[in-house]
């Protein structure tokens, strides 16, 4: 159910109960993998993941520009790319820097040189650190460092 499960559980009402103004921005449209070509066996669905992360980054940026605090809910590591890129771009435009505290069960630092990195979505840190930076400079034309 993904984000729908969080909605059904009543997150919006609970946040409003704490005095927050809440606006559900809906879901980011995602390509259906079975309808697309996998592409590179070491970076499957890169084109689709790139498009989705870019849309997500743009939504995060617009939310911040409106003076609101975005909360991104999802179940895939690629959520991080759009979230961090949008936040980083917002503050970059203000000549400010961001800090990032990452809490995850595992860091997923795999590469195509070190299998089993067959999915682009599972290796956020590596993508930001050093793996083919040119292919990830697509999120708002800015790659957080």
Short mmCIF file of N, CA, C and O in Angstrom, two decimals:
data_model
loop_
_atom_site.label_atom_id
_atom_site.label_comp_id
_atom_site.label_asym_id
_atom_site.label_seq_id
_atom_site.Cartn_x
_atom_site.Cartn_y
_atom_site.Cartn_z
N UNK A 1 0.81 -1.21 0.00
CA UNK A 1 0.00 0.00 0.00
C UNK A 1 0.85 1.26 0.00
O UNK A 1 0.34 2.31 -0.33
N UNK A 2 2.09 1.18 0.43
CA UNK A 2 2.96 2.34 0.40
C UNK A 2 2.39 3.52 1.17
O UNK A 2 1.88 3.38 2.28
N UNK A 3 2.47 4.72 0.58
CA UNK A 3 1.97 5.92 1.25
C UNK A 3 0.49 5.84 1.61
O UNK A 3 0.04 6.46 2.58
N UNK A 4 -0.28 5.06 0.88
CA UNK A 4 -1.70 4.91 1.20
C UNK A 4 -1.89 4.34 2.60
O UNK A 4 -2.82 4.71 3.32
N UNK A 5 -1.02 3.42 3.00
CA UNK A 5 -1.12 2.84 4.34
C UNK A 5 -0.95 3.91 5.40
O UNK A 5 -1.62 3.88 6.44
N UNK A 6 -0.07 4.86 5.16
CA UNK A 6 0.15 5.94 6.13
C UNK A 6 -1.08 6.84 6.17
O UNK A 6 -1.49 7.31 7.24
N UNK A 7 -1.69 7.06 5.01
CA UNK A 7 -2.91 7.86 4.98
C UNK A 7 -4.03 7.16 5.75
O UNK A 7 -4.73 7.78 6.55
N UNK A 8 -4.20 5.87 5.48
CA UNK A 8 -5.25 5.09 6.15
C UNK A 8 -5.02 5.08 7.66
O UNK A 8 -5.97 5.11 8.44
N UNK A 9 -3.77 5.08 8.07
CA UNK A 9 -3.45 5.06 9.50
C UNK A 9 -3.73 6.40 10.17
O UNK A 9 -3.69 6.50 11.40
N UNK A 10 -4.03 7.44 9.39
CA UNK A 10 -4.43 8.71 9.97
C UNK A 10 -3.33 9.70 10.29
O UNK A 10 -3.48 10.54 11.16
N UNK A 11 -2.22 9.64 9.56
CA UNK A 11 -1.12 10.56 9.84
C UNK A 11 -1.55 12.02 9.73
O UNK A 11 -1.21 12.84 10.59
N UNK A 12 -2.31 12.36 8.70
CA UNK A 12 -2.73 13.75 8.50
C UNK A 12 -3.51 14.26 9.71
O UNK A 12 -3.21 15.34 10.24
N UNK A 13 -4.49 13.51 10.17
CA UNK A 13 -5.30 13.93 11.32
C UNK A 13 -4.44 14.05 12.58
O UNK A 13 -4.63 14.98 13.37
N UNK A 14 -3.50 13.14 12.74
CA UNK A 14 -2.64 13.21 13.93
C UNK A 14 -1.74 14.45 13.90
O UNK A 14 -1.54 15.09 14.92
N UNK A 15 -1.20 14.77 12.73
CA UNK A 15 -0.36 15.97 12.62
C UNK A 15 -1.20 17.23 12.85
O UNK A 15 -0.76 18.17 13.52
N UNK A 16 -2.40 17.25 12.30
CA UNK A 16 -3.30 18.39 12.52
C UNK A 16 -3.67 18.50 13.99
O UNK A 16 -3.78 19.61 14.52
N UNK A 17 -3.83 17.35 14.65
CA UNK A 17 -4.13 17.33 16.08
C UNK A 17 -3.01 17.93 16.92
O UNK A 17 -3.24 18.41 18.03
N UNK A 18 -1.81 17.94 16.37
CA UNK A 18 -0.66 18.56 17.05
C UNK A 18 -0.52 20.04 16.70
O UNK A 18 0.43 20.69 17.12
N UNK A 19 -1.46 20.53 15.89
CA UNK A 19 -1.44 21.95 15.54
C UNK A 19 -0.78 22.28 14.21
O UNK A 19 -0.59 23.44 13.88
N UNK A 20 -0.42 21.28 13.43
CA UNK A 20 0.21 21.52 12.14
C UNK A 20 -0.83 21.67 11.04
O UNK A 20 -1.87 21.01 11.05
N UNK A 21 -0.55 22.54 10.10
CA UNK A 21 -1.37 22.66 8.91
C UNK A 21 -0.83 21.63 7.91
O UNK A 21 0.36 21.65 7.59
N UNK A 22 -1.67 20.75 7.42
CA UNK A 22 -1.23 19.65 6.57
C UNK A 22 -1.90 19.73 5.21
O UNK A 22 -3.10 19.97 5.11
N UNK A 23 -1.09 19.54 4.18
CA UNK A 23 -1.60 19.47 2.82
C UNK A 23 -0.97 18.25 2.16
O UNK A 23 0.24 18.18 2.01
N UNK A 24 -1.79 17.30 1.78
CA UNK A 24 -1.30 16.08 1.14
C UNK A 24 -1.05 16.40 -0.33
O UNK A 24 -1.98 16.70 -1.08
N UNK A 25 0.20 16.33 -0.74
CA UNK A 25 0.56 16.63 -2.12
C UNK A 25 0.32 15.48 -3.08
O UNK A 25 0.60 15.60 -4.27
N UNK A 26 -0.19 14.38 -2.58
CA UNK A 26 -0.48 13.24 -3.45
C UNK A 26 0.76 12.41 -3.73
O UNK A 26 1.81 12.58 -3.12
N UNK A 27 0.62 11.52 -4.68
CA UNK A 27 1.71 10.62 -5.05
C UNK A 27 2.46 11.15 -6.27
O UNK A 27 1.88 11.81 -7.12
N UNK A 28 3.73 10.83 -6.34
CA UNK A 28 4.52 11.10 -7.53
C UNK A 28 4.29 9.94 -8.49
O UNK A 28 4.45 8.77 -8.10
N UNK A 29 3.89 10.24 -9.70
CA UNK A 29 3.65 9.18 -10.69
C UNK A 29 4.95 8.43 -10.98
O UNK A 29 6.00 9.05 -11.15
N UNK A 30 4.85 7.12 -11.02
CA UNK A 30 6.01 6.26 -11.23
C UNK A 30 5.71 5.32 -12.41
O UNK A 30 4.62 4.77 -12.51
N UNK A 31 6.69 5.16 -13.28
CA UNK A 31 6.54 4.24 -14.42
C UNK A 31 6.36 2.81 -13.92
O UNK A 31 6.91 2.42 -12.89
N UNK A 32 5.60 2.04 -14.65
CA UNK A 32 5.39 0.63 -14.32
C UNK A 32 6.53 -0.16 -14.97
O UNK A 32 6.64 -0.21 -16.19
N UNK A 33 7.40 -0.77 -14.15
CA UNK A 33 8.58 -1.45 -14.70
C UNK A 33 8.28 -2.47 -15.80
O UNK A 33 9.01 -2.56 -16.77
N UNK A 34 7.21 -3.21 -15.63
CA UNK A 34 6.89 -4.26 -16.60
C UNK A 34 6.55 -3.69 -17.98
O UNK A 34 6.54 -4.42 -18.96
N UNK A 35 6.31 -2.40 -18.05
CA UNK A 35 5.98 -1.76 -19.33
C UNK A 35 7.18 -1.05 -19.94
O UNK A 35 7.07 -0.41 -20.96
N UNK A 36 8.33 -1.14 -19.29
CA UNK A 36 9.54 -0.45 -19.74
C UNK A 36 10.67 -1.43 -19.96
O UNK A 36 10.67 -2.54 -19.44
N UNK A 37 11.66 -0.99 -20.72
CA UNK A 37 12.87 -1.80 -20.90
C UNK A 37 13.79 -1.56 -19.72
O UNK A 37 13.93 -0.43 -19.25
N UNK A 38 14.43 -2.63 -19.26
CA UNK A 38 15.31 -2.52 -18.09
C UNK A 38 16.50 -1.61 -18.33
O UNK A 38 16.96 -0.94 -17.43
N UNK A 39 17.04 -1.63 -19.53
CA UNK A 39 18.25 -0.85 -19.79
C UNK A 39 19.48 -1.58 -19.29
O UNK A 39 19.52 -2.81 -19.25
N UNK A 40 20.47 -0.84 -18.87
CA UNK A 40 21.74 -1.38 -18.39
C UNK A 40 21.48 -2.38 -17.26
O UNK A 40 20.78 -2.07 -16.30
N UNK A 41 22.08 -3.54 -17.35
CA UNK A 41 21.87 -4.56 -16.31
C UNK A 41 22.43 -4.14 -14.96
O UNK A 41 22.07 -4.71 -13.94
N UNK A 42 23.32 -3.15 -14.95
CA UNK A 42 23.90 -2.67 -13.69
C UNK A 42 23.24 -1.39 -13.20
O UNK A 42 23.63 -0.85 -12.16
N UNK A 43 22.26 -0.90 -13.94
CA UNK A 43 21.53 0.31 -13.53
C UNK A 43 20.14 0.23 -14.15
O UNK A 43 19.76 1.06 -14.98
N UNK A 44 19.39 -0.76 -13.75
CA UNK A 44 18.09 -1.00 -14.35
C UNK A 44 17.15 0.19 -14.17
O UNK A 44 17.13 0.82 -13.11
N UNK A 45 16.39 0.48 -15.22
CA UNK A 45 15.36 1.52 -15.21
C UNK A 45 15.90 2.90 -14.84
O UNK A 45 15.20 3.73 -14.26
N UNK A 46 17.15 3.18 -15.18
CA UNK A 46 17.76 4.46 -14.83
C UNK A 46 16.96 5.64 -15.40
O UNK A 46 16.75 6.63 -14.70
N UNK A 47 16.53 5.54 -16.64
CA UNK A 47 15.77 6.63 -17.25
C UNK A 47 14.48 6.92 -16.46
O UNK A 47 14.17 8.07 -16.16
N UNK A 48 13.75 5.88 -16.10
CA UNK A 48 12.51 6.04 -15.36
C UNK A 48 12.75 6.54 -13.94
O UNK A 48 12.01 7.39 -13.43
N UNK A 49 13.78 6.01 -13.31
CA UNK A 49 14.12 6.45 -11.95
C UNK A 49 14.52 7.92 -11.97
O UNK A 49 14.13 8.70 -11.11
N UNK A 50 15.30 8.29 -12.99
CA UNK A 50 15.72 9.69 -13.13
C UNK A 50 14.52 10.60 -13.27
O UNK A 50 14.43 11.64 -12.60
N UNK A 51 13.57 10.24 -14.12
CA UNK A 51 12.38 11.06 -14.33
C UNK A 51 11.57 11.19 -13.04
O UNK A 51 11.12 12.29 -12.68
N UNK A 52 11.40 10.10 -12.33
CA UNK A 52 10.64 10.13 -11.09
C UNK A 52 11.33 10.97 -10.03
O UNK A 52 10.70 11.79 -9.36
N UNK A 53 12.64 10.79 -9.88
CA UNK A 53 13.38 11.56 -8.88
C UNK A 53 13.39 13.04 -9.21
O UNK A 53 13.34 13.89 -8.31
N UNK A 54 13.44 13.38 -10.48
CA UNK A 54 13.40 14.78 -10.88
C UNK A 54 12.05 15.39 -10.53
O UNK A 54 11.99 16.50 -9.99
N UNK A 55 10.96 14.69 -10.82
CA UNK A 55 9.62 15.18 -10.45
C UNK A 55 9.53 15.37 -8.94
O UNK A 55 9.00 16.37 -8.47
N UNK A 56 10.05 14.40 -8.21
CA UNK A 56 10.02 14.49 -6.75
C UNK A 56 10.83 15.69 -6.26
O UNK A 56 10.37 16.45 -5.40
N UNK A 57 12.01 15.88 -6.80
CA UNK A 57 12.85 17.02 -6.41
C UNK A 57 12.13 18.34 -6.68
O UNK A 57 12.18 19.27 -5.86
N UNK A 58 11.47 18.43 -7.82
CA UNK A 58 10.73 19.66 -8.15
C UNK A 58 9.59 19.91 -7.17
O UNK A 58 9.35 21.06 -6.78
N UNK A 59 8.90 18.86 -6.76
CA UNK A 59 7.82 19.02 -5.77
C UNK A 59 8.37 19.47 -4.42
O UNK A 59 7.78 20.32 -3.75
N UNK A 60 9.48 18.89 -4.02
CA UNK A 60 10.12 19.30 -2.76
C UNK A 60 10.53 20.77 -2.83
O UNK A 60 10.28 21.55 -1.90
N UNK A 61 11.14 21.16 -3.94
CA UNK A 61 11.58 22.54 -4.13
C UNK A 61 10.38 23.51 -4.06
O UNK A 61 10.43 24.52 -3.35
N UNK A 62 9.30 23.20 -4.75
CA UNK A 62 8.10 24.05 -4.74
C UNK A 62 7.51 24.15 -3.34
O UNK A 62 7.04 25.21 -2.93
N UNK A 63 7.52 23.05 -2.61
CA UNK A 63 6.99 23.04 -1.25
C UNK A 63 7.80 23.98 -0.36
O UNK A 63 7.24 24.79 0.38
N UNK A 64 9.11 23.90 -0.45
CA UNK A 64 9.97 24.78 0.34
C UNK A 64 9.82 26.24 -0.08
O UNK A 64 9.80 27.14 0.76
N UNK A 65 9.70 26.47 -1.38
CA UNK A 65 9.52 27.84 -1.86
C UNK A 65 8.21 28.45 -1.36
O UNK A 65 8.11 29.66 -1.21
N UNK A 66 7.22 27.59 -1.09
CA UNK A 66 5.94 28.06 -0.56
C UNK A 66 5.99 28.25 0.96
O UNK A 66 4.99 28.59 1.58
N UNK A 67 7.17 28.04 1.54
CA UNK A 67 7.33 28.23 2.98
C UNK A 67 6.82 27.08 3.82
O UNK A 67 6.59 27.23 5.01
N UNK A 68 6.66 25.93 3.20
CA UNK A 68 6.16 24.76 3.91
C UNK A 68 7.27 23.75 4.14
O UNK A 68 8.32 23.82 3.50
N UNK A 69 7.03 22.82 5.04
CA UNK A 69 8.00 21.76 5.33
C UNK A 69 7.54 20.48 4.68
O UNK A 69 6.47 19.96 5.01
N UNK A 70 8.31 19.96 3.73
CA UNK A 70 7.91 18.71 3.07
C UNK A 70 8.18 17.48 3.93
O UNK A 70 9.16 17.44 4.66
N UNK A 71 7.30 16.52 3.83
CA UNK A 71 7.52 15.21 4.41
C UNK A 71 7.33 14.22 3.28
O UNK A 71 6.26 14.18 2.67
N UNK A 72 8.35 13.46 2.96
CA UNK A 72 8.28 12.48 1.88
C UNK A 72 8.12 11.09 2.47
O UNK A 72 8.90 10.68 3.32
N UNK A 73 7.11 10.39 2.01
CA UNK A 73 6.86 9.03 2.48
C UNK A 73 6.91 8.08 1.30
O UNK A 73 6.30 8.36 0.26
N UNK A 74 7.62 7.00 1.44
CA UNK A 74 7.70 6.03 0.36
C UNK A 74 8.39 4.78 0.85
O UNK A 74 8.75 4.68 2.01
N UNK A 75 8.60 3.86 -0.07
CA UNK A 75 9.20 2.61 0.33
C UNK A 75 10.40 2.21 -0.48
O UNK A 75 10.77 1.06 -0.51
N UNK A 76 11.02 3.15 -1.14
CA UNK A 76 12.13 2.81 -2.02
C UNK A 76 13.28 3.77 -1.76
O UNK A 76 13.07 4.95 -1.50
N UNK A 77 14.50 3.27 -1.86
CA UNK A 77 15.66 4.11 -1.61
C UNK A 77 15.74 5.31 -2.55
O UNK A 77 16.32 6.33 -2.21
N UNK A 78 15.17 5.20 -3.74
CA UNK A 78 15.28 6.31 -4.69
C UNK A 78 14.54 7.56 -4.21
O UNK A 78 14.79 8.65 -4.70
N UNK A 79 13.66 7.42 -3.23
CA UNK A 79 13.00 8.59 -2.64
C UNK A 79 14.03 9.60 -2.15
O UNK A 79 13.82 10.79 -2.23
N UNK A 80 15.13 9.09 -1.65
CA UNK A 80 16.16 9.96 -1.10
C UNK A 80 16.74 10.91 -2.15
O UNK A 80 17.03 12.07 -1.85
N UNK A 81 16.92 10.43 -3.36
CA UNK A 81 17.53 11.26 -4.40
C UNK A 81 16.70 12.50 -4.67
O UNK A 81 17.23 13.62 -4.69
N UNK A 82 15.40 12.34 -4.84
CA UNK A 82 14.54 13.49 -5.09
C UNK A 82 14.42 14.40 -3.88
O UNK A 82 14.45 15.63 -3.99
N UNK A 83 14.30 13.81 -2.71
CA UNK A 83 14.16 14.60 -1.49
C UNK A 83 15.41 15.45 -1.25
O UNK A 83 15.33 16.67 -1.07
N UNK A 84 16.56 14.82 -1.25
CA UNK A 84 17.81 15.54 -0.97
C UNK A 84 18.11 16.55 -2.07
O UNK A 84 18.51 17.68 -1.80
N UNK A 85 17.88 16.19 -3.34
CA UNK A 85 18.15 17.12 -4.43
C UNK A 85 17.26 18.35 -4.33
O UNK A 85 17.72 19.48 -4.54
N UNK A 86 15.98 18.17 -4.00
CA UNK A 86 15.07 19.31 -3.87
C UNK A 86 15.46 20.23 -2.72
O UNK A 86 15.49 21.45 -2.87
N UNK A 87 15.77 19.64 -1.58
CA UNK A 87 16.19 20.45 -0.42
C UNK A 87 17.51 21.16 -0.71
O UNK A 87 17.67 22.35 -0.46
N UNK A 88 18.47 20.43 -1.27
CA UNK A 88 19.78 21.01 -1.57
C UNK A 88 19.65 22.16 -2.58
O UNK A 88 20.30 23.20 -2.43
N UNK A 89 18.81 21.98 -3.58
CA UNK A 89 18.63 23.04 -4.58
C UNK A 89 17.99 24.28 -3.97
O UNK A 89 18.39 25.40 -4.26
N UNK A 90 17.02 24.08 -3.11
CA UNK A 90 16.37 25.21 -2.44
C UNK A 90 17.40 26.06 -1.69
O UNK A 90 17.45 27.28 -1.84
N UNK A 91 18.23 25.40 -0.91
CA UNK A 91 19.23 26.14 -0.13
C UNK A 91 20.40 26.62 -0.98
O UNK A 91 20.98 27.67 -0.70
N UNK A 92 20.74 25.90 -2.03
CA UNK A 92 21.79 26.36 -2.93
C UNK A 92 21.41 27.69 -3.57
O UNK A 92 22.23 28.60 -3.68
N UNK A 93 20.14 27.83 -3.95
CA UNK A 93 19.67 29.08 -4.55
C UNK A 93 19.73 30.25 -3.58
O UNK A 93 19.70 31.41 -3.99
N UNK A 94 19.82 29.94 -2.30
CA UNK A 94 19.96 30.98 -1.28
C UNK A 94 21.40 31.09 -0.78
O UNK A 94 21.65 31.72 0.24
N UNK A 95 22.32 30.47 -1.52
CA UNK A 95 23.74 30.44 -1.15
C UNK A 95 23.95 29.87 0.24
O UNK A 95 24.80 30.34 1.00
N UNK A 96 23.16 28.86 0.59
CA UNK A 96 23.29 28.19 1.86
C UNK A 96 23.62 26.72 1.61
O UNK A 96 23.39 26.20 0.53
N UNK A 97 24.14 26.10 2.64
CA UNK A 97 24.46 24.68 2.55
C UNK A 97 23.53 23.90 3.47
O UNK A 97 22.98 24.44 4.41
N UNK A 98 23.39 22.62 3.17
CA UNK A 98 22.59 21.77 4.04
C UNK A 98 23.47 20.74 4.71
O UNK A 98 24.57 20.46 4.26
N UNK A 99 22.97 20.19 5.77
CA UNK A 99 23.59 19.04 6.41
C UNK A 99 22.61 17.89 6.25
O UNK A 99 21.42 18.10 6.11
N UNK A 100 23.12 16.70 6.27
CA UNK A 100 22.26 15.54 6.08
C UNK A 100 22.62 14.49 7.12
O UNK A 100 23.78 14.10 7.25
N UNK A 101 21.62 14.07 7.87
CA UNK A 101 21.79 12.95 8.79
C UNK A 101 20.99 11.81 8.19
O UNK A 101 19.79 11.92 7.97
N UNK A 102 21.66 10.72 7.89
CA UNK A 102 21.04 9.59 7.22
C UNK A 102 20.90 8.44 8.20
O UNK A 102 21.88 7.98 8.77
N UNK A 103 19.67 8.00 8.39
CA UNK A 103 19.43 6.85 9.25
C UNK A 103 18.76 5.78 8.39
O UNK A 103 17.69 6.01 7.82
N UNK A 104 19.43 4.65 8.26
CA UNK A 104 18.92 3.58 7.41
C UNK A 104 19.44 2.26 7.97
O UNK A 104 20.45 2.23 8.67
N UNK A 105 18.77 1.21 7.63
CA UNK A 105 19.18 -0.10 8.11
C UNK A 105 20.49 -0.55 7.49
O UNK A 105 21.21 -1.36 8.05
N UNK A 106 20.79 -0.02 6.30
CA UNK A 106 22.02 -0.39 5.60
C UNK A 106 22.34 0.72 4.60
O UNK A 106 21.47 1.42 4.13
N UNK A 107 23.60 0.88 4.26
CA UNK A 107 24.01 1.99 3.40
C UNK A 107 23.95 1.70 1.92
O UNK A 107 24.00 2.60 1.11
N UNK A 108 23.86 0.44 1.54
CA UNK A 108 23.76 0.07 0.13
C UNK A 108 24.87 0.67 -0.73
O UNK A 108 24.62 1.27 -1.76
N UNK A 109 26.10 0.54 -0.30
CA UNK A 109 27.20 1.05 -1.10
C UNK A 109 27.73 -0.07 -1.97
O UNK A 109 28.71 -0.73 -1.66
N UNK A 110 27.04 -0.30 -3.07
CA UNK A 110 27.44 -1.29 -4.06
C UNK A 110 27.74 -0.55 -5.36
O UNK A 110 27.23 0.53 -5.59
N UNK A 111 28.55 -1.15 -6.19
CA UNK A 111 28.84 -0.54 -7.49
C UNK A 111 28.71 -1.58 -8.58
O UNK A 111 28.64 -2.77 -8.31
N UNK A 112 28.72 -1.10 -9.82
CA UNK A 112 28.71 -2.07 -10.91
C UNK A 112 30.03 -2.81 -10.96
O UNK A 112 30.15 -3.87 -11.55
N UNK A 113 31.05 -2.25 -10.32
CA UNK A 113 32.34 -2.94 -10.24
C UNK A 113 32.34 -3.97 -9.11
O UNK A 113 33.19 -4.83 -9.05
N UNK A 114 31.40 -3.80 -8.18
CA UNK A 114 31.29 -4.70 -7.03
C UNK A 114 29.85 -5.19 -6.92
O UNK A 114 29.06 -4.60 -6.21
N UNK A 115 29.49 -6.24 -7.62
CA UNK A 115 28.12 -6.76 -7.62
C UNK A 115 27.65 -7.00 -6.19
O UNK A 115 28.46 -7.13 -5.30
N UNK A 116 26.38 -7.03 -5.92
CA UNK A 116 25.27 -7.21 -6.83
C UNK A 116 24.50 -5.92 -7.12
O UNK A 116 23.29 -5.88 -6.96
N UNK A 117 25.11 -4.87 -7.56
CA UNK A 117 24.42 -3.61 -7.80
C UNK A 117 23.64 -3.65 -9.11
O UNK A 117 24.05 -3.10 -10.11
N UNK A 118 22.53 -4.30 -9.10
CA UNK A 118 21.73 -4.39 -10.33
C UNK A 118 20.59 -3.39 -10.33
O UNK A 118 19.95 -3.17 -11.34
N UNK A 119 20.33 -2.76 -9.22
CA UNK A 119 19.25 -1.78 -9.17
C UNK A 119 19.82 -0.41 -8.83
O UNK A 119 20.54 -0.25 -7.87
N UNK A 120 19.46 0.61 -9.59
CA UNK A 120 19.93 1.96 -9.36
C UNK A 120 19.43 2.53 -8.05
O UNK A 120 20.06 3.36 -7.44
N UNK A 121 18.24 2.09 -7.63
CA UNK A 121 17.60 2.70 -6.47
C UNK A 121 18.25 2.38 -5.15
O UNK A 121 18.04 3.09 -4.18
N UNK A 122 19.00 1.32 -5.07
CA UNK A 122 19.46 0.85 -3.77
C UNK A 122 20.81 1.38 -3.35
O UNK A 122 21.31 1.00 -2.32
N UNK A 123 21.41 2.26 -4.11
CA UNK A 123 22.77 2.68 -3.80
C UNK A 123 22.89 4.20 -3.72
O UNK A 123 23.74 4.81 -4.35
N UNK A 124 22.05 4.83 -2.95
CA UNK A 124 22.04 6.29 -2.85
C UNK A 124 23.40 6.88 -2.54
O UNK A 124 23.87 7.78 -3.19
N UNK A 125 24.02 6.40 -1.46
CA UNK A 125 25.29 7.00 -1.04
C UNK A 125 26.33 6.91 -2.14
O UNK A 125 27.05 7.86 -2.41
N UNK A 126 26.42 5.76 -2.73
CA UNK A 126 27.41 5.59 -3.78
C UNK A 126 27.16 6.56 -4.92
O UNK A 126 28.07 7.16 -5.46
N UNK A 127 25.92 6.73 -5.31
CA UNK A 127 25.60 7.63 -6.41
C UNK A 127 26.06 9.05 -6.07
O UNK A 127 26.55 9.77 -6.91
N UNK A 128 25.87 9.45 -4.83
CA UNK A 128 26.27 10.80 -4.46
C UNK A 128 27.78 10.91 -4.30
O UNK A 128 28.35 11.98 -4.50
N UNK A 129 28.43 9.83 -3.92
CA UNK A 129 29.85 9.91 -3.67
C UNK A 129 30.69 9.87 -4.92
O UNK A 129 31.49 10.75 -5.15
N UNK A 130 30.56 8.79 -5.71
CA UNK A 130 31.51 8.77 -6.81
C UNK A 130 31.11 7.99 -8.05
O UNK A 130 31.83 8.02 -9.02
N UNK A 131 30.03 7.27 -8.07
CA UNK A 131 29.74 6.43 -9.23
C UNK A 131 29.13 7.26 -10.32
O UNK A 131 28.03 7.78 -10.19
N UNK A 132 29.81 7.40 -11.41
CA UNK A 132 29.30 8.06 -12.60
C UNK A 132 28.51 9.32 -12.27
O UNK A 132 27.32 9.41 -12.55
N UNK A 133 29.14 10.33 -11.67
CA UNK A 133 28.42 11.52 -11.26
C UNK A 133 27.68 12.20 -12.40
O UNK A 133 26.63 12.79 -12.19
N UNK A 134 28.18 12.10 -13.62
CA UNK A 134 27.51 12.76 -14.74
C UNK A 134 26.10 12.23 -14.95
O UNK A 134 25.19 12.99 -15.26
N UNK A 135 25.89 10.94 -14.74
CA UNK A 135 24.56 10.38 -14.97
C UNK A 135 23.58 10.75 -13.86
O UNK A 135 22.39 10.59 -14.03
N UNK A 136 24.07 11.25 -12.74
CA UNK A 136 23.17 11.62 -11.65
C UNK A 136 23.06 13.12 -11.47
O UNK A 136 22.44 13.59 -10.55
N UNK A 137 23.68 13.89 -12.35
CA UNK A 137 23.61 15.34 -12.26
C UNK A 137 22.29 15.85 -12.84
O UNK A 137 22.13 17.01 -13.14
N UNK A 138 21.36 14.97 -13.01
CA UNK A 138 20.11 15.24 -13.67
C UNK A 138 19.06 15.82 -12.76
O UNK A 138 18.15 16.44 -13.21
N UNK A 139 19.19 15.63 -11.48
CA UNK A 139 18.18 16.14 -10.56
C UNK A 139 18.38 17.62 -10.38
O UNK A 139 19.23 18.06 -9.63
N UNK A 140 17.60 18.41 -11.08
CA UNK A 140 17.66 19.87 -11.04
C UNK A 140 19.03 20.39 -11.43
O UNK A 140 19.42 21.47 -11.05
N UNK A 141 19.76 19.63 -12.17
CA UNK A 141 21.09 19.98 -12.67
C UNK A 141 22.04 20.33 -11.53
O UNK A 141 22.92 21.11 -11.62
N UNK A 142 21.81 19.71 -10.39
CA UNK A 142 22.67 19.96 -9.24
C UNK A 142 22.78 18.66 -8.46
O UNK A 142 21.79 18.05 -8.13
N UNK A 143 24.00 18.24 -8.20
CA UNK A 143 24.22 17.03 -7.43
C UNK A 143 24.78 17.40 -6.07
O UNK A 143 25.85 17.99 -5.98
N UNK A 144 24.05 17.13 -5.01
CA UNK A 144 24.58 17.42 -3.67
C UNK A 144 25.89 16.69 -3.45
O UNK A 144 26.05 15.58 -3.93
N UNK A 145 26.81 17.31 -2.76
CA UNK A 145 28.09 16.68 -2.47
C UNK A 145 28.26 16.53 -0.98
O UNK A 145 27.77 17.25 -0.21
#
